[in-house]
């Protein structure tokens, strides 16, 4: 490895012998920020791989006030760029208001997901339930040439230079950013129009909003969406003409919310509902369609097929894992993180906009989640998704599955035991035209060799395994979402 420099180090007050299951092992947090140019590459690095892979990870710096949940950790973005046969790497914490305040205090100030909000030491905060720290640790996308980190409970959108990871402050959208409610993770970028579609949710009516930001980074649309009560949407989808929102029957118990408590319960007596709204539609333009009850954490893609809107995502056979089982209440909390416990499988929902008819079907029996696609096919008819299999009982990815939604064929790659990967970025080959004429990029956490690598697959031959690998300066923590951004989409690339 060449040219590794330490950029900085955040104060961490975590004990050296920390044995929390999601602050040790493959989830051991980092607190050092590195710059590494010209990483040594093993294998054949393609010369038509051109752009950056961005990955968000949770890296807590202080013990929780009472009980830690992995989604509470501070967001750290990893960037691997590929250009002219060279690979470079940086990692930076997202400099959120919450992280900076806790660095100054030397301790946690806000209560996390598994804690009662009343435990917070500060009265202010972010999040749909309030009084949380916005850790900007869930998602990362590129919009208007800039990397944007976001938080699943709603908060600010933090902008970073996509090449240097320099802090560019928060999205203001010309003063129109909805600071009262924030914005949820899983904003969607339509690469063809340059628009960013988003939603937020809260515990007070109207419970949901939908909006559009144009390619020039101006808020051009923002409407309330009525729901029967507080809901917990995590993701959204879009087609060329519509946005698809959701009302799933897993949500915080309303009577507990009134007492300041937040416990998600599944209501199998209620349908799963998908709401289809024209991309610039008003509150009265949304149409709701009912389906078999489930909860969907992540959608893969959506598109229009004649009169039908088709949405693909991951159906959960068991949205609320059993209360009884190993590990008591904490064990149950970890089952909520394990896709094998939730029995996730690729599924397709269809809604006829003319007749109102609906249908749905599994596209696979395999337990996968976190599916990504070639971004050039977002909102349009597509064929392939690249999803993750998990280490049983854990929020850790141990393999990849390429789903062919046309034929049902699956192609797999399994990492060796003790090696875990991140959500893959799909990097279209420069000059390529076929949907899977692309590379898959992921970061590993290799517990056997105590290191992390960036590895590259051919999307057309996933089963072959990595064709190139480059070692990072330090073993990274596992985390949540990632994205690929082509070089010509990035500010400052040219
Ligand atoms: Fe997510």
Short mmCIF file of C-alpha atoms and ligand atoms in Angstrom, two decimals:
data_model
loop_
_atom_site.label_atom_id
_atom_site.label_comp_id
_atom_site.label_asym_id
_atom_site.label_seq_id
_atom_site.Cartn_x
_atom_site.Cartn_y
_atom_site.Cartn_z
CA UNK A 1 0.00 0.00 0.00
CA UNK A 2 1.29 3.48 -0.80
CA UNK A 3 0.83 7.03 0.39
CA UNK A 4 -1.37 6.54 3.46
CA UNK A 5 -1.78 9.60 5.65
CA UNK A 6 -3.82 10.13 8.78
CA UNK A 7 -6.10 13.11 8.25
CA UNK A 8 -7.50 13.22 11.77
CA UNK A 9 -8.80 11.34 14.76
CA UNK A 10 -12.06 11.88 16.66
CA UNK A 11 -12.26 11.61 20.43
CA UNK A 12 -13.58 8.18 21.40
CA UNK A 13 -14.54 7.33 24.98
CA UNK A 14 -15.46 3.72 24.24
CA UNK A 15 -13.62 1.13 26.35
CA UNK A 16 -10.80 -0.82 24.69
CA UNK A 17 -12.38 -4.09 25.77
CA UNK A 18 -15.84 -3.23 24.41
CA UNK A 19 -17.75 -6.45 23.83
CA UNK A 20 -21.08 -5.08 22.61
CA UNK A 21 -22.06 -7.31 19.67
CA UNK A 22 -22.54 -4.29 17.39
CA UNK A 23 -19.47 -2.36 18.62
CA UNK A 24 -16.97 -5.20 18.33
CA UNK A 25 -15.93 -7.81 15.79
CA UNK A 26 -17.11 -6.92 12.29
CA UNK A 27 -18.87 -3.88 13.77
CA UNK A 28 -15.81 -2.54 15.61
CA UNK A 29 -15.98 1.21 15.04
CA UNK A 30 -13.20 3.37 13.65
CA UNK A 31 -12.29 6.85 14.84
CA UNK A 32 -9.35 7.60 12.52
CA UNK A 33 -9.76 9.34 9.17
CA UNK A 34 -7.33 8.42 6.37
CA UNK A 35 -6.22 9.68 2.98
CA UNK A 36 -4.73 6.95 0.81
CA UNK A 37 -3.70 7.51 -2.79
CA UNK A 38 -2.70 4.94 -5.34
CA UNK A 39 -3.72 1.81 -3.46
CA UNK A 40 -1.90 -1.34 -4.50
CA UNK A 41 -4.24 -3.48 -6.58
CA UNK A 42 -4.19 -7.26 -6.91
CA UNK A 43 -5.86 -8.76 -9.97
CA UNK A 44 -7.04 -7.00 -13.09
CA UNK A 45 -8.29 -3.50 -12.43
CA UNK A 46 -10.56 -2.57 -15.36
CA UNK A 47 -9.59 0.66 -17.12
CA UNK A 48 -13.24 1.37 -17.94
CA UNK A 49 -14.25 1.63 -14.28
CA UNK A 50 -14.55 5.34 -13.76
CA UNK A 51 -16.16 7.00 -10.77
CA UNK A 52 -16.57 6.66 -7.01
CA UNK A 53 -18.07 4.14 -4.63
CA UNK A 54 -19.42 5.74 -1.46
CA UNK A 55 -20.34 3.79 1.65
CA UNK A 56 -21.93 5.00 4.88
CA UNK A 57 -21.11 3.20 8.15
CA UNK A 58 -22.03 3.61 11.81
CA UNK A 59 -19.08 4.40 14.06
CA UNK A 60 -20.08 5.27 17.64
CA UNK A 61 -17.60 7.39 19.58
CA UNK A 62 -19.12 7.25 23.08
CA UNK A 63 -20.98 4.68 25.19
CA UNK A 64 -24.75 5.00 24.92
CA UNK A 65 -26.61 6.66 27.78
CA UNK A 66 -28.36 3.36 28.56
CA UNK A 67 -28.47 0.90 25.63
CA UNK A 68 -26.73 1.04 22.26
CA UNK A 69 -28.40 0.24 18.95
CA UNK A 70 -26.18 0.04 15.83
CA UNK A 71 -28.26 2.67 14.04
CA UNK A 72 -27.18 5.22 16.68
CA UNK A 73 -23.52 5.25 15.59
CA UNK A 74 -22.09 8.37 13.95
CA UNK A 75 -22.05 8.32 10.17
CA UNK A 76 -18.70 7.83 8.44
CA UNK A 77 -18.42 7.96 4.66
CA UNK A 78 -15.84 5.81 2.87
CA UNK A 79 -14.92 6.84 -0.67
CA UNK A 80 -13.07 4.70 -3.16
CA UNK A 81 -12.39 6.35 -6.50
CA UNK A 82 -11.35 4.64 -9.71
CA UNK A 83 -9.70 6.68 -12.41
CA UNK A 84 -7.08 5.99 -15.08
CA UNK A 85 -6.17 2.66 -13.53
CA UNK A 86 -5.60 4.15 -10.08
CA UNK A 87 -7.57 3.60 -6.89
CA UNK A 88 -7.68 6.08 -4.03
CA UNK A 89 -9.48 5.99 -0.68
CA UNK A 90 -10.64 8.39 1.99
CA UNK A 91 -12.92 8.12 4.99
CA UNK A 92 -14.51 10.98 6.91
CA UNK A 93 -17.05 11.30 9.68
CA UNK A 94 -20.08 13.29 8.64
CA UNK A 95 -19.65 16.42 10.73
CA UNK A 96 -23.18 16.54 12.06
CA UNK A 97 -24.33 19.02 14.67
CA UNK A 98 -24.83 16.07 17.03
CA UNK A 99 -21.33 14.63 16.52
CA UNK A 100 -19.70 18.03 17.11
CA UNK A 101 -21.74 18.62 20.28
CA UNK A 102 -20.85 15.18 21.65
CA UNK A 103 -17.16 15.67 20.80
CA UNK A 104 -17.25 18.82 22.90
CA UNK A 105 -19.15 17.15 25.74
CA UNK A 106 -17.04 13.97 25.59
CA UNK A 107 -20.13 11.79 25.95
CA UNK A 108 -23.48 10.84 24.41
CA UNK A 109 -26.11 13.55 24.75
CA UNK A 110 -29.08 12.01 22.97
CA UNK A 111 -31.02 8.78 23.57
CA UNK A 112 -30.80 6.24 20.77
CA UNK A 113 -33.29 3.96 19.08
CA UNK A 114 -33.35 1.41 21.93
CA UNK A 115 -33.63 4.03 24.66
CA UNK A 116 -36.48 6.05 26.11
CA UNK A 117 -36.31 9.61 24.72
CA UNK A 118 -36.59 10.87 28.29
CA UNK A 119 -33.06 9.53 28.88
CA UNK A 120 -31.66 12.23 26.56
CA UNK A 121 -29.51 14.85 28.26
CA UNK A 122 -30.57 17.47 25.73
CA UNK A 123 -34.12 18.60 25.22
CA UNK A 124 -33.63 19.30 21.51
CA UNK A 125 -32.84 16.84 18.76
CA UNK A 126 -33.94 15.35 15.47
CA UNK A 127 -35.93 12.39 14.23
CA UNK A 128 -39.55 11.48 13.63
CA UNK A 129 -39.99 10.66 17.32
CA UNK A 130 -37.93 13.66 18.46
CA UNK A 131 -34.95 14.02 20.81
CA UNK A 132 -32.65 11.76 18.81
CA UNK A 133 -29.24 12.57 17.39
CA UNK A 134 -29.24 12.88 13.61
CA UNK A 135 -26.20 10.70 12.93
CA UNK A 136 -26.46 10.97 9.10
CA UNK A 137 -25.39 7.34 9.15
CA UNK A 138 -28.00 5.54 7.06
CA UNK A 139 -27.70 6.41 3.39
CA UNK A 140 -25.45 8.20 0.93
CA UNK A 141 -26.34 9.30 -2.59
CA UNK A 142 -25.04 11.81 -5.12
CA UNK A 143 -27.29 14.64 -6.22
CA UNK A 144 -26.34 17.73 -8.22
CA UNK A 145 -22.75 16.45 -8.25
CA UNK A 146 -22.40 16.34 -4.46
CA UNK A 147 -22.52 13.46 -1.97
CA UNK A 148 -25.48 13.63 0.44
CA UNK A 149 -25.67 11.64 3.70
CA UNK A 150 -29.01 11.06 5.43
CA UNK A 151 -30.63 9.47 8.49
CA UNK A 152 -33.49 6.95 8.59
CA UNK A 153 -35.43 8.75 11.34
CA UNK A 154 -35.47 12.01 9.34
CA UNK A 155 -33.01 14.84 9.86
CA UNK A 156 -30.76 17.16 7.95
CA UNK A 157 -29.13 16.21 4.67
CA UNK A 158 -25.36 16.63 4.97
CA UNK A 159 -23.38 17.49 1.85
CA UNK A 160 -19.82 16.31 1.24
CA UNK A 161 -17.47 16.90 -1.65
CA UNK A 162 -17.69 13.55 -3.49
CA UNK A 163 -13.94 13.45 -4.18
CA UNK A 164 -12.33 14.98 -1.08
CA UNK A 165 -15.19 14.25 1.37
CA UNK A 166 -14.79 17.83 2.61
CA UNK A 167 -17.76 19.04 4.67
CA UNK A 168 -20.01 21.22 2.49
CA UNK A 169 -22.64 21.88 5.16
CA UNK A 170 -26.33 20.98 5.12
CA UNK A 171 -28.79 21.09 2.24
CA UNK A 172 -30.76 24.33 2.45
CA UNK A 173 -32.46 24.17 -0.95
CA UNK A 174 -32.41 27.94 -1.14
CA UNK A 175 -33.93 28.28 2.32
CA UNK A 176 -36.76 25.84 1.55
CA UNK A 177 -35.45 22.77 3.38
CA UNK A 178 -38.20 21.43 5.70
CA UNK A 179 -36.18 21.85 8.88
CA UNK A 180 -39.20 21.25 11.10
CA UNK A 181 -39.54 17.60 10.04
CA UNK A 182 -36.27 16.93 8.22
CA UNK A 183 -35.96 14.44 5.39
CA UNK A 184 -35.83 10.63 5.59
CA UNK A 185 -33.01 8.49 4.28
CA UNK A 186 -33.63 6.90 0.88
CA UNK A 187 -34.03 10.03 -1.14
CA UNK A 188 -34.12 8.89 -4.78
CA UNK A 189 -32.19 10.42 -7.66
CA UNK A 190 -33.53 10.07 -11.19
CA UNK A 191 -30.32 10.10 -13.20
CA UNK A 192 -32.17 11.09 -16.38
CA UNK A 193 -33.87 14.22 -15.03
CA UNK A 194 -31.39 15.01 -12.26
CA UNK A 195 -34.31 15.31 -9.82
CA UNK A 196 -34.16 14.17 -6.21
CA UNK A 197 -37.40 12.73 -4.81
CA UNK A 198 -37.84 12.54 -1.04
CA UNK A 199 -40.25 12.01 1.85
CA UNK A 200 -40.40 12.65 5.56
CA UNK A 201 -42.64 11.26 8.29
CA UNK A 202 -43.65 12.24 11.78
CA UNK A 203 -45.98 11.35 14.65
CA UNK A 204 -48.32 14.28 14.03
CA UNK A 205 -50.80 14.79 11.18
CA UNK A 206 -50.48 14.69 8.22
CA UNK A 207 -47.76 12.12 9.15
CA UNK A 208 -46.08 12.09 5.70
CA UNK A 209 -44.81 14.59 3.13
CA UNK A 210 -43.45 14.04 -0.38
CA UNK A 211 -41.23 16.42 -2.31
CA UNK A 212 -39.05 17.00 -5.37
CA UNK A 213 -35.77 18.91 -5.67
CA UNK A 214 -34.67 19.79 -9.19
CA UNK A 215 -31.28 19.25 -10.82
CA UNK A 216 -30.29 22.77 -9.78
CA UNK A 217 -30.87 21.85 -6.11
CA UNK A 218 -34.05 23.91 -5.67
CA UNK A 219 -37.12 22.56 -3.88
CA UNK A 220 -39.84 22.60 -6.55
CA UNK A 221 -42.54 20.44 -4.97
CA UNK A 222 -43.55 19.59 -1.38
CA UNK A 223 -46.97 18.23 -0.43
CA UNK A 224 -48.60 16.65 2.63
CA UNK A 225 -49.86 13.07 2.31
CA UNK A 226 -52.67 11.98 4.63
CA UNK A 227 -52.26 8.70 6.48
CA UNK A 228 -54.52 7.00 9.04
CA UNK A 229 -51.90 7.58 11.74
CA UNK A 230 -48.16 7.66 12.39
CA UNK A 231 -46.28 5.23 10.17
CA UNK A 232 -42.67 4.11 9.72
CA UNK A 233 -41.90 4.26 6.00
CA UNK A 234 -38.22 3.58 5.33
CA UNK A 235 -37.90 3.79 1.56
CA UNK A 236 -39.76 4.96 -1.53
CA UNK A 237 -39.70 4.18 -5.25
CA UNK A 238 -40.35 6.02 -8.51
CA UNK A 239 -41.19 5.50 -12.17
CA UNK A 240 -40.79 7.99 -15.01
CA UNK A 241 -44.16 9.51 -14.12
CA UNK A 242 -44.95 8.56 -10.54
CA UNK A 243 -43.57 8.39 -7.03
CA UNK A 244 -44.57 5.39 -4.89
CA UNK A 245 -45.03 5.92 -1.14
CA UNK A 246 -46.12 3.32 1.38
CA UNK A 247 -48.26 2.69 4.45
CA UNK A 248 -47.14 -0.61 5.99
CA UNK A 249 -48.86 -2.26 8.97
CA UNK A 250 -45.77 -2.11 11.20
CA UNK A 251 -45.72 1.11 13.17
CA UNK A 252 -45.25 2.69 16.57
CA UNK A 253 -48.18 1.95 18.86
CA UNK A 254 -50.24 5.16 18.92
CA UNK A 255 -51.29 4.82 22.58
CA UNK A 256 -47.66 4.39 23.61
CA UNK A 257 -46.59 7.42 21.57
CA UNK A 258 -48.98 9.44 23.71
CA UNK A 259 -46.93 8.31 26.74
CA UNK A 260 -43.63 9.18 25.10
CA UNK A 261 -42.77 5.55 24.29
CA UNK A 262 -41.93 4.22 20.83
CA UNK A 263 -42.48 0.51 20.22
CA UNK A 264 -43.06 -0.86 16.72
CA UNK A 265 -45.82 -3.49 16.45
CA UNK A 266 -46.98 -5.49 13.45
CA UNK A 267 -50.71 -5.48 12.63
CA UNK A 268 -51.34 -8.41 10.28
CA UNK A 269 -55.05 -7.54 10.26
CA UNK A 270 -54.23 -4.43 8.22
CA UNK A 271 -53.20 -4.43 4.55
CA UNK A 272 -49.91 -3.19 3.17
CA UNK A 273 -50.72 -0.11 1.10
CA UNK A 274 -48.79 1.44 -1.77
CA UNK A 275 -49.60 5.03 -2.75
CA UNK A 276 -49.01 6.11 -6.36
CA UNK A 277 -48.77 9.86 -6.93
CA UNK A 278 -47.78 11.76 -10.10
CA UNK A 279 -44.27 13.09 -9.56
CA UNK A 280 -45.63 16.62 -9.31
CA UNK A 281 -49.05 15.55 -7.98
CA UNK A 282 -51.01 17.27 -5.25
CA UNK A 283 -52.26 15.69 -2.00
CA UNK A 284 -55.53 14.66 -3.67
CA UNK A 285 -53.80 12.91 -6.56
CA UNK A 286 -52.40 9.97 -4.61
CA UNK A 287 -54.08 6.58 -5.18
CA UNK A 288 -53.73 3.83 -2.63
CA UNK A 289 -53.63 0.12 -3.48
CA UNK A 290 -53.96 -2.68 -0.92
CA UNK A 291 -51.84 -5.82 -0.71
CA UNK A 292 -51.03 -8.72 1.59
CA UNK A 293 -49.77 -7.43 4.94
CA UNK A 294 -46.01 -7.22 5.32
CA UNK A 295 -43.33 -4.66 5.98
CA UNK A 296 -40.93 -3.57 3.28
CA UNK A 297 -37.64 -2.06 4.33
CA UNK A 298 -36.22 -1.59 0.82
CA UNK A 299 -37.60 -1.26 -2.66
CA UNK A 300 -35.40 -2.22 -5.59
CA UNK A 301 -36.98 -0.35 -8.49
CA UNK A 302 -40.32 0.54 -10.10
CA UNK A 303 -41.49 1.09 -13.65
CA UNK A 304 -44.60 1.46 -15.75
CA UNK A 305 -45.77 -1.54 -17.81
CA UNK A 306 -48.74 -0.44 -19.92
CA UNK A 307 -51.50 0.57 -17.51
CA UNK A 308 -49.67 -0.97 -14.58
CA UNK A 309 -47.16 0.40 -12.15
CA UNK A 310 -44.76 -2.37 -11.16
CA UNK A 311 -42.80 -2.15 -7.91
CA UNK A 312 -40.12 -4.61 -6.79
CA UNK A 313 -38.86 -4.84 -3.24
CA UNK A 314 -38.30 -7.23 -0.36
CA UNK A 315 -41.38 -8.80 1.22
CA UNK A 316 -40.95 -9.76 4.86
CA UNK A 317 -42.51 -13.08 5.84
CA UNK A 318 -42.01 -12.20 9.52
CA UNK A 319 -41.98 -8.42 10.05
CA UNK A 320 -42.03 -8.75 13.84
CA UNK A 321 -39.61 -11.42 15.11
CA UNK A 322 -40.79 -13.42 18.13
CA UNK A 323 -40.44 -11.87 21.55
CA UNK A 324 -39.36 -15.22 22.97
CA UNK A 325 -36.00 -16.63 22.02
CA UNK A 326 -32.31 -16.38 22.72
CA UNK A 327 -30.89 -13.28 24.33
CA UNK A 328 -34.01 -11.82 25.94
CA UNK A 329 -35.16 -8.34 24.85
CA UNK A 330 -31.75 -7.52 23.37
CA UNK A 331 -31.75 -10.73 21.35
CA UNK A 332 -35.14 -9.79 19.95
CA UNK A 333 -33.75 -6.38 18.97
CA UNK A 334 -30.97 -8.08 17.02
CA UNK A 335 -33.52 -10.36 15.29
CA UNK A 336 -35.11 -7.16 13.94
CA UNK A 337 -31.76 -6.58 12.19
CA UNK A 338 -31.35 -10.05 10.69
CA UNK A 339 -32.98 -10.57 7.34
CA UNK A 340 -33.17 -14.35 7.86
CA UNK A 341 -35.31 -13.71 10.97
CA UNK A 342 -37.56 -11.38 8.96
CA UNK A 343 -37.63 -13.86 6.06
CA UNK A 344 -37.03 -11.26 3.36
CA UNK A 345 -37.51 -12.23 -0.29
CA UNK A 346 -37.64 -10.43 -3.61
CA UNK A 347 -41.27 -9.67 -4.47
CA UNK A 348 -43.22 -7.80 -7.15
CA UNK A 349 -46.34 -5.70 -6.62
CA UNK A 350 -48.51 -4.60 -9.61
CA UNK A 351 -51.13 -1.84 -9.67
CA UNK A 352 -53.39 -1.19 -12.66
CA UNK A 353 -54.01 2.56 -12.87
CA UNK A 354 -57.04 2.09 -15.14
CA UNK A 355 -58.92 -0.78 -13.52
CA UNK A 356 -57.57 -0.50 -9.97
CA UNK A 357 -56.67 -4.20 -10.05
CA UNK A 358 -53.67 -5.42 -8.08
CA UNK A 359 -51.53 -8.53 -8.07
CA UNK A 360 -48.36 -9.62 -6.34
CA UNK A 361 -45.89 -12.49 -6.47
CA UNK A 362 -42.56 -13.61 -5.10
CA UNK A 363 -39.75 -13.28 -7.61
CA UNK A 364 -37.50 -15.54 -5.56
CA UNK A 365 -37.56 -17.95 -2.62
CA UNK A 366 -34.06 -16.86 -1.59
CA UNK A 367 -33.58 -14.79 1.54
CA UNK A 368 -31.95 -11.60 0.25
CA UNK A 369 -32.24 -7.84 0.89
CA UNK A 370 -30.37 -4.62 0.08
CA UNK A 371 -30.80 -5.00 -3.69
CA UNK A 372 -29.09 -2.51 -5.97
CA UNK A 373 -29.43 -1.94 -9.71
CA UNK A 374 -27.66 -0.28 -12.61
CA UNK A 375 -28.69 3.31 -11.84
CA UNK A 376 -29.26 4.07 -15.51
CA UNK A 377 -32.38 1.87 -15.27
CA UNK A 378 -33.87 3.58 -12.21
CA UNK A 379 -37.62 4.15 -12.69
CA UNK A 380 -37.52 2.25 -16.00
CA UNK A 381 -38.00 -1.38 -17.01
CA UNK A 382 -35.01 -3.33 -15.77
CA UNK A 383 -33.91 -6.91 -15.35
CA UNK A 384 -31.21 -7.41 -12.73
CA UNK A 385 -30.81 -6.71 -9.05
CA UNK A 386 -27.74 -7.52 -6.97
CA UNK A 387 -28.77 -8.33 -3.41
CA UNK A 388 -27.12 -9.53 -0.23
CA UNK A 389 -27.43 -12.71 1.80
CA UNK A 390 -26.87 -12.40 5.52
CA UNK A 391 -24.93 -14.19 8.22
CA UNK A 392 -27.74 -15.98 10.10
CA UNK A 393 -28.91 -13.90 13.06
CA UNK A 394 -26.73 -10.93 12.15
CA UNK A 395 -26.86 -7.68 10.25
CA UNK A 396 -23.83 -8.78 8.22
CA UNK A 397 -23.70 -9.65 4.52
CA UNK A 398 -21.89 -12.88 3.65
CA UNK A 399 -22.65 -13.15 -0.06
CA UNK A 400 -24.19 -11.72 -3.21
CA UNK A 401 -27.08 -12.90 -5.35
CA UNK A 402 -27.71 -11.60 -8.85
CA UNK A 403 -31.45 -11.95 -9.44
CA UNK A 404 -32.65 -12.07 -13.05
CA UNK A 405 -36.23 -10.81 -12.65
CA UNK A 406 -37.05 -11.93 -16.20
CA UNK A 407 -36.10 -15.60 -15.94
CA UNK A 408 -35.87 -16.10 -12.17
CA UNK A 409 -32.29 -17.32 -12.58
CA UNK A 410 -29.95 -16.56 -9.70
CA UNK A 411 -26.19 -16.38 -9.68
CA UNK A 412 -24.40 -16.41 -6.34
CA UNK A 413 -21.11 -15.59 -4.76
CA UNK A 414 -20.42 -16.62 -1.17
CA UNK A 415 -17.56 -15.01 0.72
CA UNK A 416 -15.41 -17.31 2.84
CA UNK A 417 -16.55 -17.65 6.48
CA UNK A 418 -15.57 -14.55 8.47
CA UNK A 419 -15.60 -12.23 5.46
CA UNK A 420 -18.47 -9.79 5.05
CA UNK A 421 -19.29 -7.30 2.32
CA UNK A 422 -21.20 -4.05 1.97
CA UNK A 423 -24.21 -3.19 -0.17
CA UNK A 424 -22.79 -3.31 -3.70
CA UNK A 425 -22.43 -0.37 -6.02
CA UNK A 426 -23.28 -1.13 -9.65
CA UNK A 427 -20.79 0.68 -11.90
CA UNK A 428 -21.84 0.64 -15.57
CA UNK A 429 -18.83 -0.07 -17.79
CA UNK A 430 -17.84 3.10 -19.62
CA UNK A 431 -19.13 2.56 -23.16
CA UNK A 432 -21.31 -0.38 -22.12
CA UNK A 433 -24.93 -0.70 -23.27
CA UNK A 434 -26.20 -3.95 -21.72
CA UNK A 435 -27.71 -3.62 -18.26
CA UNK A 436 -25.20 -6.02 -16.70
CA UNK A 437 -22.24 -4.73 -18.69
CA UNK A 438 -21.07 -3.31 -15.40
CA UNK A 439 -18.86 -3.88 -12.39
CA UNK A 440 -19.93 -4.50 -8.81
CA UNK A 441 -17.95 -2.70 -6.13
CA UNK A 442 -18.06 -3.57 -2.44
CA UNK A 443 -15.96 -3.20 0.72
CA UNK A 444 -15.12 -6.24 2.79
CA UNK A 445 -14.67 -6.71 6.51
CA UNK A 446 -12.26 -9.64 6.68
CA UNK A 447 -12.13 -10.98 10.22
CA UNK A 448 -9.66 -13.72 9.25
CA UNK A 449 -6.96 -11.36 8.03
CA UNK A 450 -8.06 -8.35 10.17
CA UNK A 451 -8.35 -6.02 7.17
CA UNK A 452 -10.74 -4.50 4.68
CA UNK A 453 -10.51 -4.49 0.92
CA UNK A 454 -12.36 -2.86 -1.90
CA UNK A 455 -13.23 -5.68 -4.28
CA UNK A 456 -14.56 -5.52 -7.84
CA UNK A 457 -16.70 -8.12 -9.60
CA UNK A 458 -17.95 -8.33 -13.16
CA UNK A 459 -21.73 -7.97 -12.97
CA UNK A 460 -22.01 -10.40 -15.90
CA UNK A 461 -20.06 -13.08 -14.00
CA UNK A 462 -20.78 -12.71 -10.29
CA UNK A 463 -20.03 -16.37 -9.57
CA UNK A 464 -16.41 -15.94 -10.66
CA UNK A 465 -15.74 -13.76 -7.63
CA UNK A 466 -13.61 -10.65 -7.38
CA UNK A 467 -11.45 -9.74 -10.36
CA UNK A 468 -9.54 -7.02 -8.50
CA UNK A 469 -8.95 -6.07 -4.88
CA UNK A 470 -7.24 -3.20 -3.07
CA UNK A 471 -6.51 -3.10 0.66
CA UNK A 472 -7.79 -0.17 2.74
CA UNK A 473 -5.65 1.43 5.49
CA UNK A 474 -7.68 -0.11 8.32
CA UNK A 475 -10.43 -2.68 8.84
CA UNK A 476 -13.68 -0.74 8.60
CA UNK A 477 -16.90 -1.24 10.54
CA UNK A 478 -19.86 -2.82 8.84
CA UNK A 479 -22.72 -0.42 8.10
CA UNK A 480 -25.76 0.26 6.00
CA UNK A 481 -26.03 1.87 2.56
CA UNK A 482 -23.76 2.63 -0.37
CA UNK A 483 -23.89 4.02 -3.88
CA UNK A 484 -21.92 4.19 -7.09
CA UNK A 485 -21.58 7.52 -8.89
CA UNK A 486 -20.08 7.75 -12.39
CA UNK A 487 -17.19 10.20 -12.62
CA UNK A 488 -18.94 12.53 -15.02
CA UNK A 489 -21.81 12.97 -12.52
CA UNK A 490 -19.47 14.42 -9.89
CA UNK A 491 -18.66 18.02 -9.20
CA UNK A 492 -14.93 18.56 -9.63
CA UNK A 493 -14.23 15.34 -11.54
CA UNK A 494 -13.38 16.91 -14.91
FE1 LIG B 1 -32.31 1.53 4.35
#
